[in-house]
Coordinates of C-alpha atoms and ligand atoms in Angstrom, one line a residue:
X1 CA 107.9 71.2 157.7
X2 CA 105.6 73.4 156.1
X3 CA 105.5 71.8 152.4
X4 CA 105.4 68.7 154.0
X5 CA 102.1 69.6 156.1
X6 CA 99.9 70.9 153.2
X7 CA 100.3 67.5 151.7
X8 CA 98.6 65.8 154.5
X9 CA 95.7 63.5 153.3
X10 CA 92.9 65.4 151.5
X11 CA 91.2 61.8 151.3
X12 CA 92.2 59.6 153.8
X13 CA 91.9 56.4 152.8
X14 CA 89.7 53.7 154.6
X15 CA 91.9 51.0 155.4
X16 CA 95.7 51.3 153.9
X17 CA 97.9 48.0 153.5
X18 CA 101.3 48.1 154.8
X19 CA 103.6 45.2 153.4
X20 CA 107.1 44.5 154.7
X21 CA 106.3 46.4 158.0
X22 CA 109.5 44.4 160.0
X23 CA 111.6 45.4 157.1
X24 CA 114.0 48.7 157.3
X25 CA 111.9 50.8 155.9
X26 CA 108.9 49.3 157.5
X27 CA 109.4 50.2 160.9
X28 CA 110.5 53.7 160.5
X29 CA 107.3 54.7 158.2
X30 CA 104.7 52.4 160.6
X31 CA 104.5 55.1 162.9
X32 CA 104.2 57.8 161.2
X33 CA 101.3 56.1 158.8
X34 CA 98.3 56.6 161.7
X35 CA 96.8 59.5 160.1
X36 CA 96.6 58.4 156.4
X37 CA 93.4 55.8 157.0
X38 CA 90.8 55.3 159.5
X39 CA 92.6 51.9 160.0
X40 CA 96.2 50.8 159.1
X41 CA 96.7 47.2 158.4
X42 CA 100.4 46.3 159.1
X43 CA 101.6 42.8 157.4
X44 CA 104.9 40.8 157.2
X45 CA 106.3 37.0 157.2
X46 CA 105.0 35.6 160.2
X47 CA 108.7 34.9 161.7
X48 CA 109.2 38.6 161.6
X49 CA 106.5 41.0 162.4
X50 CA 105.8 41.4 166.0
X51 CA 101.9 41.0 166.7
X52 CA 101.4 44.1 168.7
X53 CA 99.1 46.4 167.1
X54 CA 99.1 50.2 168.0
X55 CA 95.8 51.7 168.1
X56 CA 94.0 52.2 164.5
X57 CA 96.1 48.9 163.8
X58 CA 95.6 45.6 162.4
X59 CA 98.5 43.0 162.3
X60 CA 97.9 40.0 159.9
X61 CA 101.5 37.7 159.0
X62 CA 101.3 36.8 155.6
X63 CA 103.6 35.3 153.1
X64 CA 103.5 37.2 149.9
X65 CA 104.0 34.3 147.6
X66 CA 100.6 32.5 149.0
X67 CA 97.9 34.1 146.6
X68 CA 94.9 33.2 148.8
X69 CA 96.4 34.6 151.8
X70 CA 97.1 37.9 150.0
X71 CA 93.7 37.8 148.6
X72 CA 92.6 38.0 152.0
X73 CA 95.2 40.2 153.3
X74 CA 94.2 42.9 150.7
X75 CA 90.8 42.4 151.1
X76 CA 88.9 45.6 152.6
X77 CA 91.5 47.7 151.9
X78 CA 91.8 51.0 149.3
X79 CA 95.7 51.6 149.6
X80 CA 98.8 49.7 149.4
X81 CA 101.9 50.5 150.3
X82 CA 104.2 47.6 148.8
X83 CA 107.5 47.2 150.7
X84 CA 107.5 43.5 151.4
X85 CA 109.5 41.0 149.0
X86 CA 113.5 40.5 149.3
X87 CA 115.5 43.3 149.0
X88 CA 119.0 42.0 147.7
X89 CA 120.3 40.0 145.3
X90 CA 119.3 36.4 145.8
X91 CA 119.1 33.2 143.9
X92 CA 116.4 33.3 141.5
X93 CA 114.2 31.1 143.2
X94 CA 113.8 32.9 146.1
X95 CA 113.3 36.3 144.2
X96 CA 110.7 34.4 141.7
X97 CA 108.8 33.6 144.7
X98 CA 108.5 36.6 147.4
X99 CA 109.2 40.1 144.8
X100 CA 107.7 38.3 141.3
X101 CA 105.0 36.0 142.5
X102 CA 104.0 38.4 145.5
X103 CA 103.4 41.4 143.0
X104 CA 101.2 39.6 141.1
X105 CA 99.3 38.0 143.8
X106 CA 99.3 41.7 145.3
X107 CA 97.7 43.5 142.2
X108 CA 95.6 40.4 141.7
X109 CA 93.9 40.8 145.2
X110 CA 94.4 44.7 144.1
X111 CA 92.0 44.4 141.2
X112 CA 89.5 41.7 143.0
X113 CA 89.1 44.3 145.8
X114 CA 88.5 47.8 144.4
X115 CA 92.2 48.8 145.6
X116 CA 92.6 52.3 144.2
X117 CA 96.4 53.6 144.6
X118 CA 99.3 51.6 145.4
X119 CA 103.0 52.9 146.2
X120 CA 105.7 50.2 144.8
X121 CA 109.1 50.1 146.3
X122 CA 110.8 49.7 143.3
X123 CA 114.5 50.2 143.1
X124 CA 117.5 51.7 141.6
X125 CA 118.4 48.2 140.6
X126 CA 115.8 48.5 137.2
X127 CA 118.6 50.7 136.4
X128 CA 121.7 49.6 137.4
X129 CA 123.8 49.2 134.7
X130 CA 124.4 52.6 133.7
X131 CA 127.5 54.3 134.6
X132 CA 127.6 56.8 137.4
X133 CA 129.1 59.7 134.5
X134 CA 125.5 59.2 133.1
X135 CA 122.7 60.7 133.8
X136 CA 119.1 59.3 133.5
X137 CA 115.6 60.3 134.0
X138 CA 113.0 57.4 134.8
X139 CA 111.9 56.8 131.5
X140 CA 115.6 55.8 130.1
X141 CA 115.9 52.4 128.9
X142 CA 115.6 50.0 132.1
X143 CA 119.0 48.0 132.6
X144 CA 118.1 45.8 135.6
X145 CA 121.3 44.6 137.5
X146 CA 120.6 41.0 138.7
X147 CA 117.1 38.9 139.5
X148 CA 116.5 41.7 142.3
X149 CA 116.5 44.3 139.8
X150 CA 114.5 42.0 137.3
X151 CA 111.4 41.8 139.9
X152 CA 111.1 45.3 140.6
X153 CA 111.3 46.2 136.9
X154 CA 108.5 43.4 136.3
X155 CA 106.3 44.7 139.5
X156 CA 106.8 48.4 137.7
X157 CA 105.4 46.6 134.5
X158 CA 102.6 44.9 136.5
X159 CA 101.5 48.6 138.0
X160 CA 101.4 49.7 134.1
X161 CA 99.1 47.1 133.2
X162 CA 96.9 47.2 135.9
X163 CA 96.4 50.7 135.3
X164 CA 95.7 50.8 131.6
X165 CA 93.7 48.0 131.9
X166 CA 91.7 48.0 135.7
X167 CA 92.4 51.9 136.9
X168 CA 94.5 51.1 139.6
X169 CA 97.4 54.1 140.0
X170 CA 100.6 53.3 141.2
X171 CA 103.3 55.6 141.7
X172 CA 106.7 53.3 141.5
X173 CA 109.4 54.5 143.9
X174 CA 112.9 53.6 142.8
X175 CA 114.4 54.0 146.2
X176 CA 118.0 54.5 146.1
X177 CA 119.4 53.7 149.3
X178 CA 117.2 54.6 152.2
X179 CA 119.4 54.3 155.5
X180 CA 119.5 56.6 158.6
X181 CA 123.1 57.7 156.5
X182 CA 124.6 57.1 153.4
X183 CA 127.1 54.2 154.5
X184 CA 129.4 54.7 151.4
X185 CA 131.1 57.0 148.9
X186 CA 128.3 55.5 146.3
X187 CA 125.7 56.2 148.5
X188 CA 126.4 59.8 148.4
X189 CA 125.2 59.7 145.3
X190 CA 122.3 57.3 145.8
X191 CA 120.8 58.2 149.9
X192 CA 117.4 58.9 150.5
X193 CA 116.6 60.3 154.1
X194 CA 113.9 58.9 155.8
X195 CA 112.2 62.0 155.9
X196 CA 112.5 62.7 152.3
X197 CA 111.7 58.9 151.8
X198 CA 108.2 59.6 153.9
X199 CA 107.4 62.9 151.9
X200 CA 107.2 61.4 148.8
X201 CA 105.6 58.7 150.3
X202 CA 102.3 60.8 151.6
X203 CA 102.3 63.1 148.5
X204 CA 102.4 59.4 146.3
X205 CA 99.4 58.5 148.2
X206 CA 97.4 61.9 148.4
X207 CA 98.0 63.3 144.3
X208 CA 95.6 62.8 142.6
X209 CA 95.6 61.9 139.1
X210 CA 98.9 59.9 139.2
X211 CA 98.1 56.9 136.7
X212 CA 101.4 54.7 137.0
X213 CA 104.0 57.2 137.8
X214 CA 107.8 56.3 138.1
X215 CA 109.9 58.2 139.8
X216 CA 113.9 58.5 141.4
X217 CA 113.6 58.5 145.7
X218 CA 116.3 60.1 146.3
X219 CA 117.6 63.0 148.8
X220 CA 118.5 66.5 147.5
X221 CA 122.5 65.2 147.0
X222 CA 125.1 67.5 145.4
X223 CA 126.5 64.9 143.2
X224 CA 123.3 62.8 141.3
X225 CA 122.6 59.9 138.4
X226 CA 119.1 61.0 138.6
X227 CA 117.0 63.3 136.8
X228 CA 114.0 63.1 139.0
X229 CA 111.6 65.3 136.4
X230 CA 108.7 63.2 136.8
X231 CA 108.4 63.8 140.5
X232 CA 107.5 67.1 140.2
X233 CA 104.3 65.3 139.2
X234 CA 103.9 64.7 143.3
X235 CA 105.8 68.4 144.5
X236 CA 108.3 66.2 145.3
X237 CA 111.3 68.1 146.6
X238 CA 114.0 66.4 149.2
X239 CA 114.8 68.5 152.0
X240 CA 117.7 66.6 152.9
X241 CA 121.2 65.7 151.3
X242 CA 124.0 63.5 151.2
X243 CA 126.9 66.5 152.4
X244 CA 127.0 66.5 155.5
X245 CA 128.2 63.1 156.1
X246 CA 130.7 63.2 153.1
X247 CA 133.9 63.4 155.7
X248 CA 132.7 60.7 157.9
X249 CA 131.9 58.7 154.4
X250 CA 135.3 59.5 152.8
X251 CA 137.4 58.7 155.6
X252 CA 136.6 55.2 153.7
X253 CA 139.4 53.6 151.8
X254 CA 138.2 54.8 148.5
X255 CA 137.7 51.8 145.7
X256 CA 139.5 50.8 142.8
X257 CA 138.7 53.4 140.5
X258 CA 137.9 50.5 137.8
X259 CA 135.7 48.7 140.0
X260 CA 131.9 48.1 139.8
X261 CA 131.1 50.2 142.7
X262 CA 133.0 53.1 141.4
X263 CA 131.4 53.1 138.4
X264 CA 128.5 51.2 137.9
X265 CA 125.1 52.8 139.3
X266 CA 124.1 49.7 140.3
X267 CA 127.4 48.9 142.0
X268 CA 128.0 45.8 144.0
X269 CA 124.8 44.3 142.7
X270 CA 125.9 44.0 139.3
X271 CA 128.7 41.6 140.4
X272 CA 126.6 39.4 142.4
X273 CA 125.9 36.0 141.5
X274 CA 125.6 33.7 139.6
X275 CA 124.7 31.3 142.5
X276 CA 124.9 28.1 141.2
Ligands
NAI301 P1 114.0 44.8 154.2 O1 114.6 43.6 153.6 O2 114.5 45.4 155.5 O3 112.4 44.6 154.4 C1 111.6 43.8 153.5 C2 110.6 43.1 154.3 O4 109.9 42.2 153.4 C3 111.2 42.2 155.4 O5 110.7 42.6 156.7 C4 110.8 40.8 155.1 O6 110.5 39.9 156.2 C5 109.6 41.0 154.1 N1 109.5 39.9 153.2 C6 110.4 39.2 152.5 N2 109.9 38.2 151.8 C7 108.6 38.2 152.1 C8 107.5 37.4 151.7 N3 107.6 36.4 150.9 N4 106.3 37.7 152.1 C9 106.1 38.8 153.0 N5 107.0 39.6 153.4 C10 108.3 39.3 152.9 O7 114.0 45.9 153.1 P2 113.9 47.5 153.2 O8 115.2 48.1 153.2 O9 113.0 47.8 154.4 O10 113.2 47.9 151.9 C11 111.8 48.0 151.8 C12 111.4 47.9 150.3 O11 112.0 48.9 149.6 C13 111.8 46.6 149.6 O12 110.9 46.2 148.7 C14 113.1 47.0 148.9 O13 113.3 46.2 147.7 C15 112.8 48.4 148.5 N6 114.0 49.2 148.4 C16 114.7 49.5 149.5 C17 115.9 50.3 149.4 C18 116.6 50.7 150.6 O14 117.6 51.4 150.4 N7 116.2 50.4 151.8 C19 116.4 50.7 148.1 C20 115.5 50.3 147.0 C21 114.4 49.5 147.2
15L302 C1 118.2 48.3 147.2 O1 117.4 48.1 146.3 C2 118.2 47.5 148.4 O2 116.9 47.1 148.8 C3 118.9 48.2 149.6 O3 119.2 47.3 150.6 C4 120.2 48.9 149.1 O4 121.1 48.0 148.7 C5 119.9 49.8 147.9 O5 119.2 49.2 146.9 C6 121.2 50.5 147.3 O6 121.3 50.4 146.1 O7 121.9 51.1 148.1

């Protein structure tokens, strides 16, 4: 764990923002976030986050379409890290509200309040409709693959223009598929580890100079669409990969070789919908 050590705040931050804390993700990086600011606020919808705080904890329930709540969520704080908002395809509506309104409420409150880095869990979804023969880096053309993939590649275009125009970095994470293990044969391709996904989350935080950064979260897996250049920006290199689980994953009917999930990048999700 050496690399991963020297990374270790050089600057903690004051008081860092955690949003979607009862998600996946959430829970498996809320305990391992205590030594990145004197105080760690921890938020979620009210129905899902659990009010127990651990020590340097604050719990606050908040709705991220409700601007003045997220106005006073953010308020006090100097870091953000942005996991909150729905994470599948889903009717418009409900995308519109919690991942398109909530970004902009977030960077609004980000601007009012001197927020000075943010980390947006953006997704693989801004690029979804390539093929999985191609191979992009994360400046190719964005193809988003449904509303989901829409919103993040609107919140990555939100973190541009609050940089150029108020200062405040981002680094944009297009998480591939973070799970304890790659559930299937496209996930080998796609699976970020949890440790890999909480590496580049503490060097995202503790580079300086970042500006609005995009780059691939993703594992070190033998077969990849991603050219992950630009996260050499951080000293980003996975420690994990996809391999060892490739028996347990292929013992998986394989797909029809024409189907979306064998050869879109964005697989399933580019099938889904429309809902109405
Ligand atoms: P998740 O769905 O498990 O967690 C998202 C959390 O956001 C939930 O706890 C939910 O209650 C909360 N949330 C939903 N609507 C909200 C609203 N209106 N206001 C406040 N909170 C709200 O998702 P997961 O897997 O933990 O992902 C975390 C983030 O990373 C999400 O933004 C997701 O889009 C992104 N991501 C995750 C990937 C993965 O493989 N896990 C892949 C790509 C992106
Ligand atoms: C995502 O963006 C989703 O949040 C996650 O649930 C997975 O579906 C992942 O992408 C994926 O592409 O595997």
């Amino acid at each position: 764990m050496a690399d991963q050590d020297n990374i270790r705040p050089f600057r903690p931050f004051h008081r860092l923002l955690l949003t979607g804390a009862a998600g996946g993700v959430g829970k498996v990086i809320r305990p391992r976030l205590a030594s990145f600011a004197q105080t760690i606020r921890v938020s979620d919808l009210a129905a899902a986050l659990p009010p127990e705080a651990a020590s340097n904890e604050e719990v606050i329930a908040c709705d991220l379409s409700d601007k003045q709540a997220v106005d006073a969520l953010v308020q006090g704080c100097d870091a953000v890290i942005h996991l909150g908002g729905v994470s599948v395809e889903r009717p418009f509506e409900e995308v519109l509200e919690a991942n398109i309104k909530g970004v902009y409420n977030l960077y609004e409150a980000a601007r009012k309040h001197g927020v000075k880095r943010i980390i947006f869990a953006s997704s693989n979804h801004v690029t979804g409709f390539y093929r999985q023969d191609e191979k992009i880096d994360a400046r190719a053309l964005r193809r988003p693959d449904g509303y989901y993939g829409l919103s993040k590649s609107f919140g990555e275009d939100v973190a541009q223009f609050y940089f150029d125009r108020y200062g405040i970095e981002t680094v944009s994470i297009r998480i591939g598929s973070a799970f304890p293990e790659p559930k299937d044969r496209r996930m080998m391709a796609s699976w970020l580890s949890y440790d890999d996904l909480f590496d580049l989350l503490q060097r995202s935080l503790f580079t300086p100079d970042v500006g609005h950064t995009v780059v691939y979260g993703m594992s070190d897996n033998l077969v990849t669409w991603w050219d992950n250049r630009y996260a050499g920006k951080l000293g980003f290199a996975p420690r994990d990969s996809s391999e060892p689980f490739r028996e347990k994953v292929e013992v998986q009917p394989a797909p029809a070789p024409e189907s979306a999930v064998a050869v879109l990048q964005g697989g399933a999700f580019t099938t889904t919908g429309p809902f109405e």
